[in-house]
CSV table of C-alpha atoms and ligand atoms in Angstrom, one decimal:
chain,number,residue,atom,x,y,z
A,223,ILE,CA,-167.9,-22.2,-48.3
A,224,ARG,CA,-166.6,-20.8,-52.0
A,225,VAL,CA,-163.8,-23.1,-53.2
A,226,SER,CA,-162.0,-21.1,-56.1
A,227,ILE,CA,-160.6,-23.0,-59.5
A,228,GLU,CA,-157.9,-21.2,-61.5
A,229,SER,CA,-156.4,-21.6,-65.0
A,230,THR,CA,-153.2,-21.5,-65.9
A,231,ASN,CA,-151.5,-20.4,-68.9
A,232,PRO,CA,-149.5,-23.5,-70.1
A,233,ALA,CA,-146.9,-21.5,-72.2
A,234,THR,CA,-145.7,-19.2,-68.8
A,235,GLY,CA,-147.4,-21.0,-65.8
A,236,GLU,CA,-149.0,-17.7,-64.7
A,237,VAL,CA,-152.6,-17.8,-63.3
A,238,VAL,CA,-155.0,-16.9,-65.9
A,239,GLY,CA,-158.2,-16.3,-64.3
A,240,THR,CA,-160.1,-17.3,-60.8
A,241,PHE,CA,-163.4,-18.8,-60.6
A,242,ASP,CA,-165.9,-19.7,-58.0
A,243,GLU,CA,-166.9,-23.0,-58.4
A,244,THR,CA,-170.4,-23.8,-58.3
A,245,SER,CA,-171.5,-24.4,-55.1
A,246,SER,CA,-174.4,-27.5,-54.4
A,247,GLY,CA,-177.0,-25.0,-53.5
A,248,ASP,CA,-176.7,-23.2,-56.9
A,249,ARG,CA,-176.0,-26.4,-58.9
A,250,GLU,CA,-179.6,-27.1,-57.4
A,251,ALA,CA,-181.0,-24.1,-58.5
A,252,HIS,CA,-179.4,-24.1,-61.9
A,253,LEU,CA,-181.3,-27.8,-62.4
A,254,GLU,CA,-184.2,-26.4,-61.4
A,255,ARG,CA,-184.1,-23.7,-63.7
A,256,ALA,CA,-182.8,-25.5,-66.6
A,257,VAL,CA,-186.2,-27.8,-66.1
A,258,GLU,CA,-188.1,-25.0,-66.1
A,259,THR,CA,-186.9,-23.2,-68.8
A,260,PHE,CA,-187.0,-26.4,-71.0
A,261,GLU,CA,-191.1,-26.2,-70.6
A,262,GLU,CA,-191.2,-23.1,-72.6
A,263,TRP,CA,-188.2,-23.5,-74.9
A,264,SER,CA,-189.3,-26.7,-76.1
A,265,GLU,CA,-192.6,-24.7,-77.2
A,266,THR,CA,-191.2,-22.5,-78.3
A,267,PRO,CA,-191.3,-22.1,-82.7
A,268,ILE,CA,-188.5,-23.5,-84.0
A,269,GLU,CA,-187.9,-20.5,-86.4
A,270,HIS,CA,-187.6,-18.4,-83.3
A,271,ARG,CA,-185.0,-20.9,-81.7
A,272,GLN,CA,-183.1,-20.7,-85.1
A,273,GLN,CA,-183.2,-17.1,-85.1
A,274,LEU,CA,-181.5,-16.8,-81.6
A,275,LEU,CA,-179.1,-19.2,-83.1
A,276,SER,CA,-178.0,-16.6,-85.7
A,277,ALA,CA,-177.7,-14.1,-83.2
A,278,ALA,CA,-175.1,-16.5,-81.3
A,279,ALA,CA,-173.3,-16.4,-84.4
A,280,ASP,CA,-173.0,-12.4,-84.5
A,281,VAL,CA,-171.8,-12.5,-81.0
A,282,LEU,CA,-169.3,-14.4,-81.6
A,283,ARG,CA,-167.8,-12.6,-85.1
A,284,GLU,CA,-168.5,-9.5,-82.8
A,285,ASN,CA,-165.9,-10.8,-80.0
A,286,SER,CA,-164.0,-13.5,-82.1
A,287,GLU,CA,-160.4,-11.7,-80.9
A,288,GLU,CA,-161.4,-12.0,-77.5
A,289,TYR,CA,-162.4,-15.5,-77.4
A,290,ALA,CA,-159.3,-16.9,-79.4
A,291,GLU,CA,-156.9,-15.2,-76.9
A,292,LEU,CA,-158.8,-16.5,-73.9
A,293,MET,CA,-158.4,-20.1,-75.7
A,294,THR,CA,-154.7,-19.5,-76.3
A,295,GLU,CA,-154.3,-18.5,-72.5
A,296,GLU,CA,-156.4,-21.0,-71.1
A,297,MET,CA,-154.9,-24.2,-73.3
A,298,GLY,CA,-151.9,-23.0,-75.4
A,299,LYS,CA,-153.3,-23.1,-79.0
A,300,PRO,CA,-151.7,-20.8,-81.7
A,301,ILE,CA,-153.9,-17.8,-81.8
A,302,GLY,CA,-154.4,-18.1,-85.5
A,303,GLN,CA,-156.1,-21.7,-85.1
A,304,ALA,CA,-157.9,-20.4,-82.1
A,305,ARG,CA,-159.6,-17.6,-84.3
A,306,ASP,CA,-160.2,-20.1,-87.0
A,307,GLU,CA,-161.9,-21.9,-83.9
A,308,VAL,CA,-164.2,-19.3,-83.5
A,309,GLU,CA,-165.0,-19.1,-86.8
A,310,LYS,CA,-166.0,-22.7,-86.9
A,311,CYS,CA,-168.5,-22.2,-84.3
A,312,VAL,CA,-170.1,-19.4,-86.4
A,313,TRP,CA,-170.3,-21.9,-88.6
A,314,VAL,CA,-172.2,-24.3,-86.9
A,315,CYS,CA,-174.6,-21.7,-85.7
A,316,ASP,CA,-175.5,-20.4,-89.2
A,317,TYR,CA,-175.6,-24.2,-90.2
A,318,TYR,CA,-178.2,-25.2,-88.0
A,319,ALA,CA,-180.1,-21.8,-87.8
A,320,GLU,CA,-180.5,-22.8,-91.8
A,321,HIS,CA,-181.0,-26.5,-91.2
A,322,ALA,CA,-182.7,-27.5,-87.9
A,323,ALA,CA,-186.2,-27.4,-88.7
A,324,GLU,CA,-185.6,-29.4,-91.7
A,325,HIS,CA,-183.8,-31.9,-90.0
A,326,LEU,CA,-186.4,-32.1,-87.8
A,327,ASP,CA,-189.4,-32.4,-90.0
A,328,ASP,CA,-192.1,-35.1,-89.6
A,329,GLU,CA,-191.2,-37.9,-91.4
A,330,VAL,CA,-194.3,-39.1,-93.4
A,331,ILE,CA,-194.0,-43.3,-93.8
A,332,ALA,CA,-197.3,-43.8,-95.0
A,333,SER,CA,-200.3,-41.9,-96.0
A,334,GLU,CA,-202.9,-44.5,-96.7
A,335,PRO,CA,-204.6,-47.0,-97.4
A,336,GLU,CA,-204.5,-48.4,-93.4
A,337,ALA,CA,-203.2,-45.3,-91.6
A,338,ARG,CA,-201.1,-42.1,-91.6
A,339,THR,CA,-198.0,-43.2,-90.4
A,340,LEU,CA,-195.0,-40.8,-89.2
A,341,LEU,CA,-192.1,-40.0,-87.5
A,342,SER,CA,-192.2,-36.7,-85.6
A,343,TYR,CA,-189.0,-35.6,-83.2
A,344,GLU,CA,-189.4,-34.0,-79.8
A,345,PRO,CA,-186.9,-32.7,-77.7
A,346,LEU,CA,-185.7,-35.0,-74.3
A,347,GLY,CA,-184.8,-32.3,-72.0
A,348,PRO,CA,-181.8,-31.1,-69.9
A,349,ILE,CA,-178.7,-32.7,-71.5
A,350,LEU,CA,-175.4,-32.7,-69.9
A,351,ALA,CA,-172.6,-32.0,-71.7
A,352,ILE,CA,-169.0,-32.8,-70.4
A,353,MET,CA,-166.4,-31.4,-72.7
A,354,PRO,CA,-162.7,-31.7,-73.0
A,355,TRP,CA,-160.0,-28.5,-73.4
A,356,ASN,CA,-158.4,-29.1,-76.5
A,357,PHE,CA,-161.2,-27.6,-78.5
A,358,PRO,CA,-162.9,-25.3,-75.9
A,359,PHE,CA,-165.0,-23.4,-77.7
A,360,TRP,CA,-165.7,-25.8,-80.8
A,361,GLN,CA,-166.8,-28.8,-78.8
A,362,VAL,CA,-169.2,-27.2,-76.8
A,363,PHE,CA,-170.3,-25.3,-79.7
A,364,ARG,CA,-170.8,-28.5,-81.9
A,365,PHE,CA,-173.1,-30.1,-79.4
A,366,ALA,CA,-175.0,-26.8,-78.0
A,367,ALA,CA,-176.3,-25.7,-81.6
A,368,PRO,CA,-178.1,-29.0,-82.6
A,369,ASN,CA,-179.7,-29.7,-78.9
A,370,LEU,CA,-180.8,-25.5,-78.5
A,371,ALA,CA,-182.5,-25.9,-81.9
A,372,ALA,CA,-184.1,-29.1,-81.0
A,373,GLY,CA,-185.2,-27.6,-78.2
A,374,ASN,CA,-183.4,-29.2,-75.4
A,375,VAL,CA,-181.6,-27.5,-73.0
A,376,GLY,CA,-177.9,-27.6,-72.0
A,377,LEU,CA,-175.7,-27.9,-68.8
A,378,LEU,CA,-172.1,-27.7,-69.5
A,379,LYS,CA,-169.6,-29.3,-67.4
A,380,HIS,CA,-166.2,-28.6,-69.3
A,381,ALA,CA,-162.6,-29.5,-68.5
A,382,SER,CA,-161.3,-27.8,-65.1
A,383,ASN,CA,-158.5,-26.0,-67.1
A,384,VAL,CA,-160.7,-23.6,-69.0
A,385,PRO,CA,-163.1,-22.0,-66.9
A,386,GLY,CA,-162.5,-18.9,-68.4
A,387,CYS,CA,-163.8,-20.5,-71.9
A,388,ALA,CA,-166.9,-22.1,-70.1
A,389,ARG,CA,-168.1,-19.0,-68.6
A,390,ALA,CA,-167.8,-17.3,-72.2
A,391,ILE,CA,-169.7,-19.5,-73.8
A,392,GLU,CA,-172.7,-19.1,-71.2
A,393,ASP,CA,-172.6,-15.2,-72.4
A,394,VAL,CA,-172.3,-15.7,-75.7
A,395,PHE,CA,-175.7,-17.4,-75.4
A,396,ARG,CA,-176.9,-14.6,-72.8
A,397,GLU,CA,-176.3,-12.1,-74.9
A,398,ALA,CA,-177.7,-13.7,-78.0
A,399,GLY,CA,-181.1,-13.5,-76.1
A,400,PHE,CA,-181.7,-16.9,-75.2
A,401,PRO,CA,-183.7,-17.4,-72.1
A,402,GLU,CA,-181.9,-17.7,-68.4
A,403,GLY,CA,-181.4,-21.7,-67.9
A,404,ALA,CA,-181.3,-22.4,-71.8
A,405,PHE,CA,-177.7,-22.9,-71.4
A,406,THR,CA,-175.8,-22.8,-68.3
A,407,THR,CA,-172.3,-23.8,-67.2
A,408,LEU,CA,-171.5,-25.8,-63.9
A,409,LEU,CA,-167.8,-25.4,-62.7
A,410,ILE,CA,-168.0,-28.2,-60.7
A,411,SER,CA,-165.4,-31.3,-60.4
A,412,SER,CA,-165.6,-34.3,-62.4
A,413,SER,CA,-166.2,-36.1,-58.7
A,414,GLU,CA,-169.6,-34.5,-59.2
A,415,ILE,CA,-170.8,-35.5,-62.4
A,416,ASP,CA,-172.1,-38.8,-61.5
A,417,GLU,CA,-174.6,-37.2,-59.0
A,418,VAL,CA,-175.4,-35.0,-62.0
A,419,ILE,CA,-176.2,-37.7,-64.1
A,420,GLU,CA,-178.2,-39.2,-62.1
A,421,ASP,CA,-180.4,-36.5,-60.8
A,422,ASP,CA,-184.0,-37.3,-62.3
A,423,ARG,CA,-184.0,-33.7,-63.9
A,424,ILE,CA,-181.1,-34.8,-66.6
A,425,ALA,CA,-182.6,-36.6,-70.0
A,426,GLY,CA,-179.4,-37.4,-71.2
A,427,VAL,CA,-175.5,-37.1,-71.4
A,428,THR,CA,-172.9,-36.4,-74.0
A,429,ILE,CA,-169.2,-36.5,-73.3
A,430,THR,CA,-165.9,-35.8,-75.5
A,431,GLY,CA,-162.8,-36.8,-74.0
A,432,SER,CA,-160.8,-39.7,-72.6
A,433,ASP,CA,-161.9,-43.3,-73.2
A,434,GLY,CA,-161.5,-43.9,-69.5
A,435,ALA,CA,-163.8,-40.9,-68.8
A,436,GLY,CA,-165.9,-42.1,-71.2
A,437,ARG,CA,-166.7,-45.4,-69.9
A,438,SER,CA,-167.8,-43.9,-66.3
A,439,VAL,CA,-169.8,-41.9,-67.9
A,440,ALA,CA,-171.5,-44.5,-69.8
A,441,GLU,CA,-171.5,-46.9,-66.7
A,442,THR,CA,-173.5,-43.8,-64.7
A,443,ALA,CA,-175.8,-43.1,-67.5
A,444,GLY,CA,-176.5,-46.9,-68.4
A,445,SER,CA,-177.3,-47.7,-64.8
A,446,GLN,CA,-180.0,-44.6,-65.1
A,447,LEU,CA,-181.4,-45.9,-68.6
A,448,LYS,CA,-180.0,-42.6,-70.1
A,449,LYS,CA,-179.4,-41.9,-73.4
A,450,ASN,CA,-175.4,-40.9,-74.0
A,451,VAL,CA,-173.4,-40.3,-76.8
A,452,LEU,CA,-169.6,-40.8,-76.4
A,453,GLU,CA,-166.7,-39.1,-78.5
A,454,LEU,CA,-163.7,-40.5,-77.3
A,455,GLY,CA,-160.1,-40.7,-78.5
A,456,GLY,CA,-158.6,-41.7,-81.3
A,457,SER,CA,-155.3,-43.2,-82.8
A,458,ASP,CA,-156.1,-42.3,-86.7
A,459,PRO,CA,-154.0,-44.2,-88.9
A,460,PHE,CA,-152.7,-41.9,-92.0
A,461,VAL,CA,-152.2,-44.6,-95.1
A,462,VAL,CA,-149.8,-43.8,-97.6
A,463,LEU,CA,-149.8,-46.3,-101.0
A,464,GLU,CA,-147.0,-46.2,-103.3
A,465,ASP,CA,-149.0,-43.8,-105.9
A,466,ALA,CA,-149.9,-41.5,-103.2
A,467,PRO,CA,-149.0,-37.6,-104.2
A,468,MET,CA,-146.4,-37.2,-102.4
A,469,ASP,CA,-146.1,-33.3,-101.9
A,470,LYS,CA,-149.6,-32.6,-100.9
A,471,THR,CA,-149.6,-36.3,-98.8
A,472,VAL,CA,-146.3,-34.9,-96.6
A,473,GLU,CA,-147.4,-31.4,-96.4
A,474,THR,CA,-150.9,-32.9,-94.9
A,475,ALA,CA,-149.4,-35.5,-92.7
A,476,VAL,CA,-147.5,-32.8,-90.9
A,477,GLN,CA,-150.6,-30.8,-90.7
A,478,ALA,CA,-152.5,-33.5,-89.4
A,479,ARG,CA,-150.4,-34.5,-86.7
A,480,LEU,CA,-149.4,-31.3,-85.4
A,481,ILE,CA,-152.7,-29.3,-85.5
A,482,ASN,CA,-153.8,-27.9,-82.3
A,483,ASN,CA,-150.2,-28.7,-81.1
A,484,GLY,CA,-151.1,-32.1,-81.5
A,485,GLN,CA,-153.9,-32.8,-79.3
A,486,SER,CA,-156.7,-33.4,-81.3
A,487,CYS,CA,-158.6,-36.6,-81.3
A,488,ILE,CA,-158.6,-37.1,-85.1
A,489,ALA,CA,-155.2,-35.9,-85.7
A,490,ALA,CA,-153.4,-38.9,-87.7
A,491,LYS,CA,-151.3,-40.3,-85.1
A,492,ARG,CA,-149.7,-43.6,-87.1
A,493,PHE,CA,-148.4,-43.3,-90.3
A,494,VAL,CA,-148.7,-46.4,-92.4
A,495,VAL,CA,-146.5,-46.3,-95.3
A,496,VAL,CA,-146.2,-48.8,-98.1
A,497,ASP,CA,-142.6,-49.9,-98.2
A,498,GLU,CA,-142.1,-48.8,-102.0
A,499,VAL,CA,-142.1,-45.0,-100.6
A,500,TYR,CA,-141.5,-45.7,-97.0
A,501,ASP,CA,-138.0,-43.9,-97.3
A,502,GLU,CA,-138.7,-40.9,-99.5
A,503,PHE,CA,-141.9,-40.1,-97.2
A,504,LEU,CA,-140.0,-40.7,-93.8
A,505,GLU,CA,-137.6,-38.3,-94.9
A,506,ARG,CA,-139.4,-35.7,-96.0
A,507,PHE,CA,-141.6,-36.2,-93.4
A,508,VAL,CA,-139.0,-35.6,-90.7
A,509,GLU,CA,-137.7,-32.8,-92.4
A,510,GLU,CA,-141.2,-31.0,-92.6
A,511,MET,CA,-141.7,-31.9,-89.1
A,512,ASP,CA,-138.3,-30.3,-88.1
A,513,ALA,CA,-139.1,-27.1,-89.7
A,514,GLN,CA,-142.3,-26.4,-87.6
A,515,THR,CA,-141.6,-23.5,-85.2
A,516,VAL,CA,-142.4,-24.1,-81.7
A,517,GLY,CA,-142.9,-21.0,-79.1
A,518,ASP,CA,-145.3,-18.4,-77.9
A,519,PRO,CA,-148.8,-19.5,-79.0
A,520,MET,CA,-149.9,-15.8,-79.1
A,521,ASP,CA,-146.8,-15.2,-81.6
A,522,GLU,CA,-148.8,-15.3,-85.1
A,523,GLU,CA,-145.5,-17.3,-86.5
A,524,THR,CA,-145.7,-20.2,-84.0
A,525,ASP,CA,-147.2,-23.4,-85.4
A,526,ILE,CA,-146.8,-25.2,-82.2
A,527,GLY,CA,-147.5,-24.0,-78.7
A,528,PRO,CA,-147.5,-25.7,-75.8
A,529,GLN,CA,-149.2,-29.0,-74.3
A,530,ALA,CA,-152.2,-27.9,-72.5
A,531,ARG,CA,-151.1,-28.8,-69.0
A,532,GLU,CA,-148.0,-29.9,-67.5
A,533,ASP,CA,-148.8,-33.1,-66.3
A,534,LEU,CA,-150.1,-33.7,-69.9
A,535,ALA,CA,-146.7,-33.0,-71.3
A,536,ALA,CA,-145.2,-35.6,-68.8
A,537,GLU,CA,-147.7,-38.2,-69.5
A,538,LEU,CA,-147.1,-37.9,-73.3
A,539,HIS,CA,-142.8,-37.9,-72.5
A,540,GLU,CA,-143.7,-41.5,-70.5
A,541,GLN,CA,-145.3,-43.0,-74.0
A,542,VAL,CA,-142.5,-41.8,-75.8
A,543,GLU,CA,-139.9,-43.3,-73.3
A,544,GLU,CA,-141.4,-46.7,-72.8
A,545,THR,CA,-141.9,-47.1,-76.5
A,546,LEU,CA,-138.5,-46.5,-77.3
A,547,ASP,CA,-137.1,-48.8,-73.8
A,548,GLN,CA,-139.3,-51.6,-76.1
A,549,GLY,CA,-137.0,-50.8,-79.0
A,550,GLY,CA,-138.7,-48.1,-81.1
A,551,GLU,CA,-136.4,-45.6,-82.8
A,552,CYS,CA,-136.4,-41.7,-82.4
A,553,ARG,CA,-135.8,-39.9,-85.8
A,554,LEU,CA,-136.9,-36.4,-84.2
A,555,GLY,CA,-137.6,-34.7,-80.8
A,556,GLY,CA,-138.3,-37.0,-78.1
A,557,GLU,CA,-137.2,-35.1,-75.4
A,558,PRO,CA,-139.0,-32.4,-73.4
A,559,MET,CA,-138.0,-29.0,-74.2
A,560,ASP,CA,-135.2,-26.7,-72.1
A,561,ARG,CA,-137.7,-24.0,-71.6
A,562,ASP,CA,-140.3,-22.9,-68.8
A,563,GLY,CA,-144.1,-24.1,-69.8
A,564,ALA,CA,-145.2,-27.6,-71.0
A,565,PHE,CA,-143.6,-27.6,-74.2
A,566,TYR,CA,-143.1,-30.8,-76.2
A,567,PRO,CA,-141.2,-30.8,-79.5
A,568,PRO,CA,-142.2,-32.3,-82.8
A,569,THR,CA,-141.1,-36.0,-82.7
A,570,VAL,CA,-140.9,-38.9,-85.0
A,571,LEU,CA,-140.9,-42.8,-83.7
A,572,THR,CA,-140.2,-45.5,-86.0
A,573,ASP,CA,-139.2,-49.4,-85.9
A,574,VAL,CA,-142.0,-49.3,-83.0
A,575,PRO,CA,-142.9,-52.8,-81.8
A,576,GLU,CA,-146.4,-54.0,-81.3
A,577,ASN,CA,-148.1,-53.5,-78.1
A,578,ALA,CA,-145.3,-50.3,-77.1
A,579,PRO,CA,-147.6,-47.3,-76.3
A,580,ALA,CA,-147.1,-45.5,-79.4
A,581,ASP,CA,-148.7,-48.4,-81.0
A,582,ARG,CA,-151.5,-49.2,-78.6
A,583,GLU,CA,-152.2,-46.1,-76.8
A,584,GLU,CA,-153.4,-43.0,-77.9
A,585,LEU,CA,-150.5,-39.9,-78.2
A,586,PHE,CA,-152.2,-36.5,-77.4
A,587,GLY,CA,-149.2,-34.6,-78.3
A,588,PRO,CA,-146.8,-33.7,-81.4
A,589,VAL,CA,-145.4,-37.3,-81.7
A,590,ALA,CA,-145.7,-39.2,-85.0
A,591,THR,CA,-145.3,-42.9,-85.4
A,592,VAL,CA,-144.5,-44.4,-89.1
A,593,PHE,CA,-145.0,-47.9,-89.6
A,594,ARG,CA,-143.4,-49.8,-92.8
A,595,VAL,CA,-145.8,-52.1,-94.6
A,596,PRO,CA,-145.1,-54.4,-97.6
A,597,ASP,CA,-148.5,-53.5,-99.3
A,598,GLU,CA,-152.1,-52.2,-99.4
A,599,ALA,CA,-153.5,-55.2,-97.7
A,600,ALA,CA,-150.7,-54.9,-95.1
A,601,ALA,CA,-151.6,-51.3,-94.7
A,602,ILE,CA,-155.3,-51.9,-94.3
A,603,GLU,CA,-154.5,-54.3,-91.7
A,604,LYS,CA,-152.0,-52.4,-89.6
A,605,ALA,CA,-154.7,-49.6,-89.9
A,606,ASN,CA,-157.5,-51.4,-88.5
A,607,ASP,CA,-155.1,-53.1,-85.6
A,608,THR,CA,-156.4,-50.7,-82.8
A,609,ARG,CA,-159.0,-50.8,-80.4
A,610,PHE,CA,-159.8,-47.0,-81.4
A,611,GLY,CA,-162.2,-46.4,-84.7
A,612,LEU,CA,-162.5,-42.6,-85.0
A,613,GLY,CA,-160.8,-41.3,-88.1
A,614,ALA,CA,-158.6,-42.9,-90.6
A,615,SER,CA,-157.1,-41.4,-94.5
A,616,VAL,CA,-155.5,-42.9,-97.2
A,617,TRP,CA,-153.5,-41.3,-99.8
A,618,THR,CA,-153.3,-42.2,-103.5
A,619,GLU,CA,-153.8,-41.1,-106.8
A,620,ASP,CA,-156.4,-43.9,-108.0
A,621,LEU,CA,-159.5,-42.5,-106.3
A,622,GLU,CA,-161.5,-45.6,-107.0
A,623,ARG,CA,-158.5,-47.5,-104.8
A,624,GLY,CA,-158.6,-44.9,-102.4
A,625,GLU,CA,-162.5,-45.4,-101.6
A,626,ARG,CA,-162.4,-48.9,-101.8
A,627,VAL,CA,-159.6,-49.0,-98.8
A,628,ALA,CA,-161.6,-46.2,-97.1
A,629,ARG,CA,-164.5,-48.7,-97.1
A,630,GLN,CA,-162.6,-51.5,-95.1
A,631,PHE,CA,-161.5,-48.8,-92.4
A,632,GLU,CA,-162.8,-49.7,-89.1
A,633,SER,CA,-163.5,-46.3,-88.4
A,634,GLY,CA,-166.3,-43.9,-88.1
A,635,LEU,CA,-164.8,-41.4,-90.3
A,636,ALA,CA,-162.9,-42.3,-93.8
A,637,PHE,CA,-161.2,-39.8,-96.0
A,638,VAL,CA,-159.4,-40.3,-99.3
A,639,ASN,CA,-156.7,-37.6,-99.7
A,640,GLU,CA,-157.8,-35.1,-97.4
A,641,LEU,CA,-157.3,-34.6,-93.4
A,642,VAL,CA,-159.7,-35.9,-90.9
A,643,LYS,CA,-161.7,-32.9,-90.2
A,644,SER,CA,-165.2,-32.2,-88.6
A,645,ASP,CA,-167.8,-30.1,-90.7
A,646,PRO,CA,-171.5,-29.3,-89.8
A,647,ARG,CA,-172.8,-30.9,-92.8
A,648,LEU,CA,-171.4,-34.5,-91.9
A,649,PRO,CA,-172.0,-37.0,-89.3
A,650,PHE,CA,-169.5,-37.1,-86.8
A,651,GLY,CA,-168.1,-40.1,-84.6
A,652,GLY,CA,-166.4,-43.4,-84.1
A,653,VAL,CA,-166.7,-47.0,-83.6
A,654,LYS,CA,-164.8,-49.3,-81.0
A,655,ASP,CA,-163.2,-47.7,-78.3
A,656,SER,CA,-163.7,-44.1,-79.8
A,657,GLY,CA,-167.3,-44.4,-78.6
A,658,TYR,CA,-170.6,-44.4,-80.4
A,659,GLY,CA,-173.3,-41.8,-81.6
A,660,ARG,CA,-172.9,-39.1,-84.0
A,661,GLU,CA,-172.5,-35.4,-83.7
A,662,LEU,CA,-173.4,-32.5,-86.3
A,663,ALA,CA,-175.3,-32.6,-89.6
A,664,ARG,CA,-178.7,-34.4,-89.5
A,665,ASP,CA,-178.0,-37.3,-87.4
A,666,GLY,CA,-176.3,-35.1,-84.5
A,667,ILE,CA,-179.4,-32.9,-83.9
A,668,ARG,CA,-181.3,-36.3,-83.9
A,669,GLU,CA,-179.3,-37.9,-80.7
A,670,PHE,CA,-181.1,-36.2,-78.0
A,671,VAL,CA,-184.6,-36.4,-79.5
A,672,ASN,CA,-187.8,-38.6,-79.1
A,673,ARG,CA,-188.0,-40.4,-82.2
A,674,LYS,CA,-191.8,-40.7,-81.9
A,675,THR,CA,-193.7,-43.0,-84.1
A,676,ILE,CA,-197.5,-42.0,-84.3
A,677,TRP,CA,-200.3,-44.0,-86.0
A,678,VAL,CA,-203.0,-42.2,-87.5
A,679,GLN,CA,-206.3,-44.3,-88.4
B,2005,LIG,P1,-160.5,-36.6,-69.9
B,2005,LIG,O1,-161.1,-37.2,-70.5
B,2005,LIG,O2,-160.2,-36.6,-68.2
B,2005,LIG,O3,-161.4,-34.9,-69.9
B,2005,LIG,C1,-162.3,-34.5,-70.8
B,2005,LIG,C2,-163.3,-34.2,-69.9
B,2005,LIG,O4,-164.2,-35.1,-68.5
B,2005,LIG,C3,-163.3,-33.2,-68.8
B,2005,LIG,O5,-164.6,-32.4,-68.6
B,2005,LIG,C4,-163.1,-33.6,-67.4
B,2005,LIG,O6,-163.2,-32.8,-66.4
B,2005,LIG,C5,-164.3,-34.6,-67.6
B,2005,LIG,N1,-163.6,-35.9,-66.8
B,2005,LIG,C6,-162.8,-36.7,-66.3
B,2005,LIG,N2,-162.7,-37.7,-65.9
B,2005,LIG,C7,-164.4,-38.0,-65.8
B,2005,LIG,C8,-165.0,-39.3,-65.0
B,2005,LIG,N3,-164.6,-39.9,-64.4
B,2005,LIG,N4,-166.4,-39.4,-65.2
B,2005,LIG,C9,-166.8,-37.8,-65.9
B,2005,LIG,N5,-166.1,-36.9,-66.3
B,2005,LIG,C10,-164.6,-36.9,-66.4
B,2005,LIG,O7,-159.1,-36.0,-70.5
B,2005,LIG,P2,-157.7,-35.2,-69.8
B,2005,LIG,O8,-158.0,-33.7,-69.9
B,2005,LIG,O9,-157.4,-35.9,-68.7
B,2005,LIG,O10,-156.7,-35.7,-70.8
B,2005,LIG,C11,-156.4,-37.2,-70.9
B,2005,LIG,C12,-156.4,-37.7,-72.4
B,2005,LIG,O11,-157.5,-37.9,-72.7
B,2005,LIG,C13,-155.6,-37.2,-73.3
B,2005,LIG,O12,-154.3,-37.3,-73.5
B,2005,LIG,C14,-156.3,-37.6,-74.7
B,2005,LIG,O13,-155.6,-38.8,-74.8
B,2005,LIG,C15,-158.0,-37.9,-74.1
B,2005,LIG,N6,-158.5,-36.7,-74.6
B,2005,LIG,C16,-159.4,-37.0,-75.7
B,2005,LIG,C17,-160.0,-36.0,-76.2
B,2005,LIG,C18,-161.1,-36.0,-77.1
B,2005,LIG,O14,-161.5,-35.1,-78.4
B,2005,LIG,N7,-161.5,-36.7,-77.5
B,2005,LIG,C19,-160.2,-34.6,-75.7
B,2005,LIG,C20,-159.3,-34.4,-74.3
B,2005,LIG,C21,-158.5,-35.5,-73.6
B,2005,LIG,P3,-161.7,-32.5,-65.4
B,2005,LIG,O15,-161.1,-31.7,-66.2
B,2005,LIG,O16,-162.7,-31.9,-64.3
B,2005,LIG,O17,-161.4,-33.9,-64.8
């Protein structure tokens, strides 16, 4: 029997597309094909694999508008941001098309006198990628570009609400000329994932998503002794010191919280502000948050579209209500909007008590929590007082001070006077409950490879 999955436009509730789930027979055929393709693909000269990545970048450029609209329809991001996302996918393909070979070059450790010793980087095999809906193209390309360049093949289990994007990405690689089986989309439910991870033909698994899903994947992968990379949530602090350049700080704070309708793992979620500038920051921040336009994500003027699913908007609102019940103050927003679709307004919470959801959990939507702290030392302590450790930023005119603070953050990424962002040239990943392993740059392409030590005497 064929099971269908539908994708729904969260701005309107309308069905965008209907797709057949991958049957168990098809899944079996895809896994078999992945192994066969890997045998050839891993032997293909890396220059050829790099050329095909350039071709994938061309396909993305040619169809940019179509892909951007598809993302906006399926998960509600503002259309301009969707176009930027396609552009970023082009960038990561171009980046590895240019740098993959140098990142995987043999690393000679010694050439004499005892022996010639070196490290060679060899692909592992078919890698399963479990991906989320928030950046439905970028998260996938961030995995696919380095791994395909390295000689691995990819199988994608995308989030259930973006099946159209999942299919479109598979088509990008097909159109670019990658062999059948180099990149395959499996439209399966999350209950089938364990079986795939356990399958002998799968060599490794990477997931971007919630820490709950990450734990489950890590457990299964661990029981099979399979390499895994986890890029999980975050509750990034945004630390404002008394000498912060206030115009840029406020402007970036709003952007850092609201990008992608507030649904980014590296969005700033906890604003930690020293007493001296707290009132000024809060007043200007609330004003700017309030000035954002919420509306149809296809409209060029819209700053904030709907949340990606109704249930996610409802869950966000529960976290806000629970925080207010525990004594938090609401300075802006805080009530679902009186309109169809999964819309949630820009919201600012203050005076949030320790252990309230807005203090402890990830708030995946346009809700900012602002904390008042006496000084820099207290700011660092508050910034680190979380089980997450993905990104963090600090705002100060004094760059030496900024760097010193950045070094004290318990996070995988620390930015001074810039919003935390991913960049193909820089390793990306977290510590603590935000996961382990790195994506992008040289580190990212070396995750799913055998770093083989060779001794020649
Ligand atoms: P999930 O973590 O549930 O979904 C992410 C991906 O993991 C999807 O492909 C999903 O498939 C899959 N998945 C879900 N459960 C399991 C499991 N037990 N084992 C293996 N894979 C699984 O995120 P949600 O969409 O439910 O969002 C909930 C929260 O997760 C958000 O509010 C946010 O806090 C966090 N999140 C963080 C992201 C990040 O960028 N780090 C991205 C997305 C969410 P399926 O869709 O079929 O369930």
